[in-house]
Short mmCIF file of C-alpha atoms (C1' of nucleotides) and ligand atoms in Angstrom, two decimals:
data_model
loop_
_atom_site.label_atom_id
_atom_site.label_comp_id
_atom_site.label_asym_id
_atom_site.label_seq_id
_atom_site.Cartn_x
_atom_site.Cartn_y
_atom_site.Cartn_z
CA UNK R 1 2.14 9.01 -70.25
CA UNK R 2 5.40 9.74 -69.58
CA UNK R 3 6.95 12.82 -72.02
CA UNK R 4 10.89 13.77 -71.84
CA UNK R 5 11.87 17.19 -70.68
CA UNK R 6 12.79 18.42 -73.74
CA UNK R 7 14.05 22.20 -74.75
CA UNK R 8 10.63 23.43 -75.69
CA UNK R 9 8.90 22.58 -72.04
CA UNK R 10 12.43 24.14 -70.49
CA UNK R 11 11.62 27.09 -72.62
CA UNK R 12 8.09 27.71 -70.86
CA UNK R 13 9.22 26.44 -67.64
CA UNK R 14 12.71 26.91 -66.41
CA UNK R 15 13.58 30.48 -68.76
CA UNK R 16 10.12 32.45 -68.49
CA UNK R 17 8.32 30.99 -64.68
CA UNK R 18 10.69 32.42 -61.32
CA UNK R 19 9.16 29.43 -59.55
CA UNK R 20 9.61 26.47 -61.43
CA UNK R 21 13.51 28.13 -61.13
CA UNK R 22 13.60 28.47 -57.63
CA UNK R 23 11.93 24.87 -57.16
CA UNK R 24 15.22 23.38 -59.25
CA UNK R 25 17.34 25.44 -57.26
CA UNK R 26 15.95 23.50 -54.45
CA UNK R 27 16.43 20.10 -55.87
CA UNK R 28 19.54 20.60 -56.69
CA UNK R 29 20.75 21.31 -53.17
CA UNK R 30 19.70 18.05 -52.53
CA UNK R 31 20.42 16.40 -55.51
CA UNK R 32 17.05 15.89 -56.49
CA UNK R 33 15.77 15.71 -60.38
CA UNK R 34 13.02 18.42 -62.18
CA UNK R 35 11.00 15.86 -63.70
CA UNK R 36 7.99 17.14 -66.34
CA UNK R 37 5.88 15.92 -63.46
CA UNK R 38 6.93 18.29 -61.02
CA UNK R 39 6.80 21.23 -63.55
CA UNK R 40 3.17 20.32 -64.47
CA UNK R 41 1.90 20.44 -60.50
CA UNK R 42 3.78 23.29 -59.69
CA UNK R 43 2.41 24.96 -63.02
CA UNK R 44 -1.43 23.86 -61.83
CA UNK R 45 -0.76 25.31 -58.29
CA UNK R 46 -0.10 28.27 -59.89
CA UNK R 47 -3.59 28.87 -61.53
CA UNK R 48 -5.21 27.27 -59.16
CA UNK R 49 -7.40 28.46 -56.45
CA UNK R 50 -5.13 30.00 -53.67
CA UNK R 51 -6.33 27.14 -50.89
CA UNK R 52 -6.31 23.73 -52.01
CA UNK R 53 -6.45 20.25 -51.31
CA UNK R 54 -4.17 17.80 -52.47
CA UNK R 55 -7.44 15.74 -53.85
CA UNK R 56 -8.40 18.86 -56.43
CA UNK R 57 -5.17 18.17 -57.72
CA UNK R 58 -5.30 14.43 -57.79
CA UNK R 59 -8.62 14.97 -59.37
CA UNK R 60 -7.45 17.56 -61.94
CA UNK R 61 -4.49 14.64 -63.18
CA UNK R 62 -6.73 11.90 -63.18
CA UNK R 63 -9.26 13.80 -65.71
CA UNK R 64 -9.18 12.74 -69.20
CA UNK R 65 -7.79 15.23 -71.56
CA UNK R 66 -5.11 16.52 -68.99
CA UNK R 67 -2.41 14.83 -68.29
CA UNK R 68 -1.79 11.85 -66.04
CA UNK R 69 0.23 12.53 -62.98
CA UNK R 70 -0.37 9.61 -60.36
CA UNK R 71 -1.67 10.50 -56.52
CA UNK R 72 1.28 9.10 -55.22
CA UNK R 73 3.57 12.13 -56.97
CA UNK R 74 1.38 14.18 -56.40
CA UNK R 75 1.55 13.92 -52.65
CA UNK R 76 5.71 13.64 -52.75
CA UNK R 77 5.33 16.68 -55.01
CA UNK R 78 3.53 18.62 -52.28
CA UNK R 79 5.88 17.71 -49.80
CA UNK R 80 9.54 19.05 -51.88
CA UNK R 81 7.67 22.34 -52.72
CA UNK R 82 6.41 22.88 -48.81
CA UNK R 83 10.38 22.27 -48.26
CA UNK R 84 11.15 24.73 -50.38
CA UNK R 85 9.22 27.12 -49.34
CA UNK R 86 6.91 27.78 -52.52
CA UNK R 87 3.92 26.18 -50.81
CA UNK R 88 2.79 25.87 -47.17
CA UNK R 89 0.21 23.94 -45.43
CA UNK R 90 -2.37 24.40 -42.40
CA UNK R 91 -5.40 22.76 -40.86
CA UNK R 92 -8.96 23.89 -40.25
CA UNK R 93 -10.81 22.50 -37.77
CA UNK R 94 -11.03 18.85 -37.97
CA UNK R 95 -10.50 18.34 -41.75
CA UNK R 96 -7.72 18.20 -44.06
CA UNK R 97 -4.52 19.45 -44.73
CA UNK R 98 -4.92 22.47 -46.88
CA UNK R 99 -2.07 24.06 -49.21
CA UNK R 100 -1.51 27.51 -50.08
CA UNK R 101 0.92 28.93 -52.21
CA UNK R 102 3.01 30.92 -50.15
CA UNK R 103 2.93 35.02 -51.38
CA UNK R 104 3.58 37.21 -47.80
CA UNK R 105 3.11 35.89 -44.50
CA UNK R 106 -0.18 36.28 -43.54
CA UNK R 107 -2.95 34.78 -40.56
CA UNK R 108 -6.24 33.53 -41.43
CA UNK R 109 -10.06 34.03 -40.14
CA UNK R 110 -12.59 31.15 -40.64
CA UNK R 111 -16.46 31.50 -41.14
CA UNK R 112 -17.69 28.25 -40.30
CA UNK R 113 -20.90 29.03 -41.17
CA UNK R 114 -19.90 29.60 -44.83
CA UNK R 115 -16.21 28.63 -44.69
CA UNK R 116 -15.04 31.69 -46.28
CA UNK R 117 -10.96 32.13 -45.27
CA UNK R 118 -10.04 35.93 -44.41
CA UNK R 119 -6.46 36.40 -44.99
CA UNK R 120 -4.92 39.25 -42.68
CA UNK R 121 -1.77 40.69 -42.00
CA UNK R 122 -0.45 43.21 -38.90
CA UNK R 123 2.56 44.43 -37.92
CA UNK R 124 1.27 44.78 -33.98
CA UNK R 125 0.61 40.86 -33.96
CA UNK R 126 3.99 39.63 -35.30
CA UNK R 127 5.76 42.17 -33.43
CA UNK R 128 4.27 41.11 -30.09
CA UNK R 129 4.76 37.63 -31.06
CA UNK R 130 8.61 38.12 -31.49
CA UNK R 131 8.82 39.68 -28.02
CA UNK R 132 6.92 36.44 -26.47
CA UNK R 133 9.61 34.03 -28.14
CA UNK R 134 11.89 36.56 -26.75
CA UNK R 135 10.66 36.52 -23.69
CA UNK R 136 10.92 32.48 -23.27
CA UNK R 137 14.39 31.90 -25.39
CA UNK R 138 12.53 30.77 -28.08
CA UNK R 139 13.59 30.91 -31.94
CA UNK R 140 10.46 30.99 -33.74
CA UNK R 141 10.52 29.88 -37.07
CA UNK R 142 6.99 30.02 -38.22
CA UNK R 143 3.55 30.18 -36.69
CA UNK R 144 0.11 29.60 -37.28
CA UNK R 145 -3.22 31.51 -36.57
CA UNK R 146 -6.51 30.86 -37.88
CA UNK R 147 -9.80 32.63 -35.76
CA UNK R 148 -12.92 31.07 -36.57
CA UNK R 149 -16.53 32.26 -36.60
CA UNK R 150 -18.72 34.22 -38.22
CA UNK R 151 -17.69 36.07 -41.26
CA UNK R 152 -20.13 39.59 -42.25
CA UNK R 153 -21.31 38.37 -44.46
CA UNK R 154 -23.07 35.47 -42.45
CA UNK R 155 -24.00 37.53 -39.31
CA UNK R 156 -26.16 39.86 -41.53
CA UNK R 157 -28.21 36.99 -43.20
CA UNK R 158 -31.13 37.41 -40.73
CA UNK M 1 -18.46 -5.16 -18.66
CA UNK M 2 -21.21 -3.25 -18.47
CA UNK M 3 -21.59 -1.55 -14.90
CA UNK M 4 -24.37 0.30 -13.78
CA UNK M 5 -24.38 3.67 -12.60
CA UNK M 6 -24.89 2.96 -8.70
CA UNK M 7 -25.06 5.69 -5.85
CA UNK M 8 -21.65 4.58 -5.20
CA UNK M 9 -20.65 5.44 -8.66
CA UNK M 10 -22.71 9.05 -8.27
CA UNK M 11 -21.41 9.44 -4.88
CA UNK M 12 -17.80 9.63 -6.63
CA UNK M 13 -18.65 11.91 -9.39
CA UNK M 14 -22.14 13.95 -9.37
CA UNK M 15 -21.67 14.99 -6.50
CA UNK M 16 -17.92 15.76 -5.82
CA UNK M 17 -16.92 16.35 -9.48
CA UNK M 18 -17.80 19.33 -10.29
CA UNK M 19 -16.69 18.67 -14.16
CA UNK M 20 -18.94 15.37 -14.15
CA UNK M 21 -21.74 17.71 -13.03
CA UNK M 22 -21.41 20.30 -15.80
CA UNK M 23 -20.51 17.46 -18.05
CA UNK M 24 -24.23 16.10 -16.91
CA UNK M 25 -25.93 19.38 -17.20
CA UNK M 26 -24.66 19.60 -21.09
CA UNK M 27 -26.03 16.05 -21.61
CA UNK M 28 -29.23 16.81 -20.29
CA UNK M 29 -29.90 19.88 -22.62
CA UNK M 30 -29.35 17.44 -25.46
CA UNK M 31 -31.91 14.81 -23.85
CA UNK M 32 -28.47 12.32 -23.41
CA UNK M 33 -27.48 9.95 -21.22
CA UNK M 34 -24.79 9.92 -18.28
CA UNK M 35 -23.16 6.56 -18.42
CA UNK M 36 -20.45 5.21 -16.54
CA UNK M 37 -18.51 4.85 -19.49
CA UNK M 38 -18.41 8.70 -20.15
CA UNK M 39 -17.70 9.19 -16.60
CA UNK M 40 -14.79 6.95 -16.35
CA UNK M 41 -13.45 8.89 -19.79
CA UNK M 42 -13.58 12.32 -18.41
CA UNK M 43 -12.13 11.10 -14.60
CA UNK M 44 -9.53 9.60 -16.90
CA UNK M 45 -8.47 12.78 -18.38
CA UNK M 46 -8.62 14.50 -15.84
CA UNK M 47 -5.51 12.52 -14.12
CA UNK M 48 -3.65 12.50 -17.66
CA UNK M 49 -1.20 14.67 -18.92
CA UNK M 50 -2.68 17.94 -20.45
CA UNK M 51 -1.74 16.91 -24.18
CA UNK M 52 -3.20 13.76 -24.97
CA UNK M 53 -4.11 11.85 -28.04
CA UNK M 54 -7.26 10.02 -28.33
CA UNK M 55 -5.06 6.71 -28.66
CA UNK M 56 -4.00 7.18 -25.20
CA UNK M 57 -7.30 6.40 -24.09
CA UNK M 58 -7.81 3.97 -26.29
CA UNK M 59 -4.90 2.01 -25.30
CA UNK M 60 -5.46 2.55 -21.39
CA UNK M 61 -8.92 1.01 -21.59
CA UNK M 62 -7.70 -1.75 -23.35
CA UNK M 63 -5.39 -2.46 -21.14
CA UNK M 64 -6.05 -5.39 -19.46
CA UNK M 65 -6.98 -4.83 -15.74
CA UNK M 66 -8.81 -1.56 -15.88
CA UNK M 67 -12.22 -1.02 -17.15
CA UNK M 68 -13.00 -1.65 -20.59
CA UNK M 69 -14.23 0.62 -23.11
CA UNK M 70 -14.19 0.54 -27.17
CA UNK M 71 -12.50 3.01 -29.19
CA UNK M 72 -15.72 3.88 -30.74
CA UNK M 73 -17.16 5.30 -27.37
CA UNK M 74 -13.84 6.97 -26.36
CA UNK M 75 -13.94 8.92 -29.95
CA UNK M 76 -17.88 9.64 -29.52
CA UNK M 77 -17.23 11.30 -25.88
CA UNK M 78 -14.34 12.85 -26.79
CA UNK M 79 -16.44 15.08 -29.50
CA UNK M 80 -19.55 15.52 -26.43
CA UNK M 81 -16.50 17.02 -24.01
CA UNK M 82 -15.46 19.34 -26.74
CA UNK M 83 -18.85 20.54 -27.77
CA UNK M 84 -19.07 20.85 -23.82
CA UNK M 85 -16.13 23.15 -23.58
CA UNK M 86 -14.54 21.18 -21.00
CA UNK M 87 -12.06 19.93 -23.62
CA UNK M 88 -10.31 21.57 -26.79
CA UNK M 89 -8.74 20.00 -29.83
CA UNK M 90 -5.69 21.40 -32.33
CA UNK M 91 -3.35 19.89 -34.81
CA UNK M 92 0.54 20.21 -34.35
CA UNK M 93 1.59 20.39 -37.30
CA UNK M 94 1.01 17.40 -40.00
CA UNK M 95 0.32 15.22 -37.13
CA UNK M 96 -3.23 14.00 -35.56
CA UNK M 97 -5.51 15.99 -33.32
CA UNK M 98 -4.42 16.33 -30.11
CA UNK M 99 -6.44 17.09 -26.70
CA UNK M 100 -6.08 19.28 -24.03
CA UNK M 101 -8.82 19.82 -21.19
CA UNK M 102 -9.49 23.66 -20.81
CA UNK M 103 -8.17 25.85 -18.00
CA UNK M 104 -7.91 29.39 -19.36
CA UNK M 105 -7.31 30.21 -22.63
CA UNK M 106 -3.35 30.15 -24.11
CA UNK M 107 -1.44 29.49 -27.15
CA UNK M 108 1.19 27.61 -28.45
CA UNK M 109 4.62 27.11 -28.68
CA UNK M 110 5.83 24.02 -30.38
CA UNK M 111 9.82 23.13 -30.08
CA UNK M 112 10.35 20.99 -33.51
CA UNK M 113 13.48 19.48 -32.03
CA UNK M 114 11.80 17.85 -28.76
CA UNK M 115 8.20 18.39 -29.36
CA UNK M 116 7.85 20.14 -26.09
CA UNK M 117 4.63 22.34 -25.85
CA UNK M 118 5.01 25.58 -24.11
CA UNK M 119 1.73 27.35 -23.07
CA UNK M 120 1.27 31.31 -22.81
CA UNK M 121 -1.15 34.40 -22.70
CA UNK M 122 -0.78 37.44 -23.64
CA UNK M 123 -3.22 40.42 -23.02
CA UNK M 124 -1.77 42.43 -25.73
CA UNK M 125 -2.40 39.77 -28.43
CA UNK M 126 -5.71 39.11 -27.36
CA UNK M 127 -6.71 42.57 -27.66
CA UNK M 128 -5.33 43.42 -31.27
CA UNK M 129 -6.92 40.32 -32.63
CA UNK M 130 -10.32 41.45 -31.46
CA UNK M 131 -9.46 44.77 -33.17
CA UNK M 132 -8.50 42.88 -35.77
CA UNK M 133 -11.65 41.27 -35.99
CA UNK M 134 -13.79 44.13 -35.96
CA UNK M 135 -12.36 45.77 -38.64
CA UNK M 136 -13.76 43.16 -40.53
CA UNK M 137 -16.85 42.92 -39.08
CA UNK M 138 -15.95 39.24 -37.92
CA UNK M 139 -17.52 37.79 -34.50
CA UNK M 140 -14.28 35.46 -33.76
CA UNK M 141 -15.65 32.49 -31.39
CA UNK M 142 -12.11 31.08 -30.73
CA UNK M 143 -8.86 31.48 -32.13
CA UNK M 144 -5.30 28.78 -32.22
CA UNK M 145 -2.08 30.35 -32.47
CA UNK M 146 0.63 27.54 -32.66
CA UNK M 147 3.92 29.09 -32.98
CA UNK M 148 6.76 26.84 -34.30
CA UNK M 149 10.66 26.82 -33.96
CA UNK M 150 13.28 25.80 -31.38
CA UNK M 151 12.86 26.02 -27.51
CA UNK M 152 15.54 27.70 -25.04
CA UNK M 153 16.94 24.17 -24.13
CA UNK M 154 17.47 22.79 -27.49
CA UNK M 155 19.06 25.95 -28.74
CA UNK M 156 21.41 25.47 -25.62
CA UNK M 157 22.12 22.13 -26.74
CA UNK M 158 25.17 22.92 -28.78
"C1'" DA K 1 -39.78 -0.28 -7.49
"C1'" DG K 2 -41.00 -1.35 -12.02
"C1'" DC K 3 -42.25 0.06 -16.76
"C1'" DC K 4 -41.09 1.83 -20.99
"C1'" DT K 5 -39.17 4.76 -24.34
"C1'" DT K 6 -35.04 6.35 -26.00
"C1'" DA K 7 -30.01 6.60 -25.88
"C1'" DT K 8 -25.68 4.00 -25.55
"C1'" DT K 9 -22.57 0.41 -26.06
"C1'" DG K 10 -18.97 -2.72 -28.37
"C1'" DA K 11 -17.33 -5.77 -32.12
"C1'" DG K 12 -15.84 -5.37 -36.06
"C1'" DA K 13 -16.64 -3.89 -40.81
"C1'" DC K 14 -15.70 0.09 -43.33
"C1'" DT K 15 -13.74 4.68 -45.21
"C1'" DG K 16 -10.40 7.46 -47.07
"C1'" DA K 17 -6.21 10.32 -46.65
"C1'" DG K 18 -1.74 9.43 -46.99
"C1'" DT K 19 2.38 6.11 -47.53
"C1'" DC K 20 5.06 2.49 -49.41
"C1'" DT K 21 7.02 -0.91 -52.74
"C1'" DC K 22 9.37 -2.05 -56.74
"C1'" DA K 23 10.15 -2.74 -61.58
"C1'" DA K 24 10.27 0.20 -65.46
"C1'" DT K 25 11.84 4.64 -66.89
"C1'" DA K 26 13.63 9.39 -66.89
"C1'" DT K 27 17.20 12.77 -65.55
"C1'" DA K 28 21.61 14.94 -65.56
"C1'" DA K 29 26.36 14.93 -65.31
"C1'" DA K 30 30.41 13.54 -67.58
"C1'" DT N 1 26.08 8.46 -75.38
"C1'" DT N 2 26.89 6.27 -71.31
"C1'" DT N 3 26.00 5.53 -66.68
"C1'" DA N 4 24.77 6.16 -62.03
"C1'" DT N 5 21.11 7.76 -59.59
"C1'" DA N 6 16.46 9.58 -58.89
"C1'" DT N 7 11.53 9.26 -60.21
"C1'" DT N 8 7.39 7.31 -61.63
"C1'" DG N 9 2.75 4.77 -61.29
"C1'" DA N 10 -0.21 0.83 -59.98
"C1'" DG N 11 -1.94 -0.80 -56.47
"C1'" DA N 12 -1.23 -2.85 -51.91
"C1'" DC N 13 -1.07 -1.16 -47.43
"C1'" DT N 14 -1.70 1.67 -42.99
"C1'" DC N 15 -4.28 3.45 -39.53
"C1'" DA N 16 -7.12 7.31 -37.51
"C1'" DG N 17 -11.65 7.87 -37.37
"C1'" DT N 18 -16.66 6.47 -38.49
"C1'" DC N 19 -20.53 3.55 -38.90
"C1'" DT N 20 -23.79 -0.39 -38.11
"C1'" DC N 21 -26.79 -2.88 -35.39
"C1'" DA N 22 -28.31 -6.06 -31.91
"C1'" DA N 23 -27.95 -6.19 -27.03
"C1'" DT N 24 -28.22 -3.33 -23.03
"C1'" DA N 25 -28.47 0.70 -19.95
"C1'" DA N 26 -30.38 5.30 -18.47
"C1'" DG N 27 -33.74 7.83 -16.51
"C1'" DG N 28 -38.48 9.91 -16.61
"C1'" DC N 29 -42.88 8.59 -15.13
"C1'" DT N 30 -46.11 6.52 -12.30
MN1 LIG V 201 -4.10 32.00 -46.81
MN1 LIG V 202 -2.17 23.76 -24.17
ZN1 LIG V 203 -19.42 33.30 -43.69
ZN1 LIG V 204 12.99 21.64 -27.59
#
DNA sequence: AGCCTTATTGAGACTGAGTCTCAATATAAA
DNA sequence: TTTATATTGAGACTCAGTCTCAATAAGGCT
């Protein structure tokens, strides 16, 4: 199915959601098009679940009833919103490449007993962090930490 | 070619390698077998560079003119080395898992321009995260921070 | 040293996330 | 509306990693 992107989906997208205008900001820097496909994705990410996996979203346009967005655009889709900054993407363990959409910077704990994902945030840890890159002449320009283990919730069943 | 594991073989490793030994001593609380394949793996990495994909093992023992061993082995030990702690595993960014044997515990940083890794420790971000973590109530069993940007000698570049 | 149970090996088939191709089609600027 | 350029989807393809299974090796026991 393939619809045009006519003034009434501009009127839900581009006028009344910040993101979808901040994504076409992006393209246009690099003289790229807003399709309706790209609107739709960015639009699921947006009610989705705040981790995901490229498949839930594969699966969610390949379910009759919604509409059809193809696996292939969904993974170039992915890729234009992580460049813009609107999305971001991180590993845990040995699996997949996981998405989040991108609110304030923040580090991660992992139960891998349950797989719950802590977010956290402190001011200490960044700050030391910018001394280290200091320290070694390095510009950092984004990092990752994820500390796995046992969430509470897991250590008090038994 | 199948060898088998002689007193020659032994001589080399049991005894004078002290990482075959504790390799040995995790095998044997699993009721698994030493073989000279897994031997010849870990003596292998041990004489690599630090960072190593599993491919460069692969392709090494393909190699014509040193020992022989399939890919499916090489994967298989390098997941009975990790669970032994005598080697550690992390993604760089959308790429594959990447080895490294352990020494003492560090972090990251990853120059995007050259791909060097440089390795540090901090005591100061080692301590907040475990306050971090017990805020929470969360027993962290390991932690990877992998900070990203531009190293000292790329940035002088220009 | 030899027996015997159990674990390991390698060839190659297989899986599945992610990429690529290309003709048909949509976008956006003029 | 026209036109040049970007995007799409179907499905082939890639390739890291896993699995299968018959042949073989390890190592505990005597
Ligand atoms: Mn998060
Ligand atoms: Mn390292
Ligand atoms: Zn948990
Ligand atoms: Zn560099």
């Amino acid at each position: 199915m393939r619809l045009s992107l006519n003034k009434a989906v501009m009127g839900n997208c581009i006028i009344n959601d910040n993101k979808t205008a901040i994504f076409n900001a992006f393209l246009k820097t690099k003289w790229l098009k807003l399709t309706w496909e790209l609107e739709k994705i960015l639009q699921k990410i947006m009610e989705m679940d705040e981790h995901f996996l490229p498949e839930d979203l594969i699966q969610y346009f390949e379910q009759a009833g919604n509409e059809r967005i193809s696996r292939a655009t969904v993974y170039r889709t992915l890729k234009l919103l992580e460049e813009a900054s609107i999305i971001n993407s991180f590993h845990i363990n040995d699996d997949f490449k996981k998405y989040e959409r991108i609110k304030a910077h923040h580090d991660h704990m992992i139960c891998n007993e349950c797989g719950k994902i802590i977010e956290f945030y402190d001011e200490r840890l960044e700050r030391i962090q910018k001394e280290i890159c200091d320290e070694y002449g390095f510009k950092a320009d984004s990092h990752i930490m994820n500390i796995t283990g046992k969430c509470i919730d897991c250590r008090n069943k038994r």
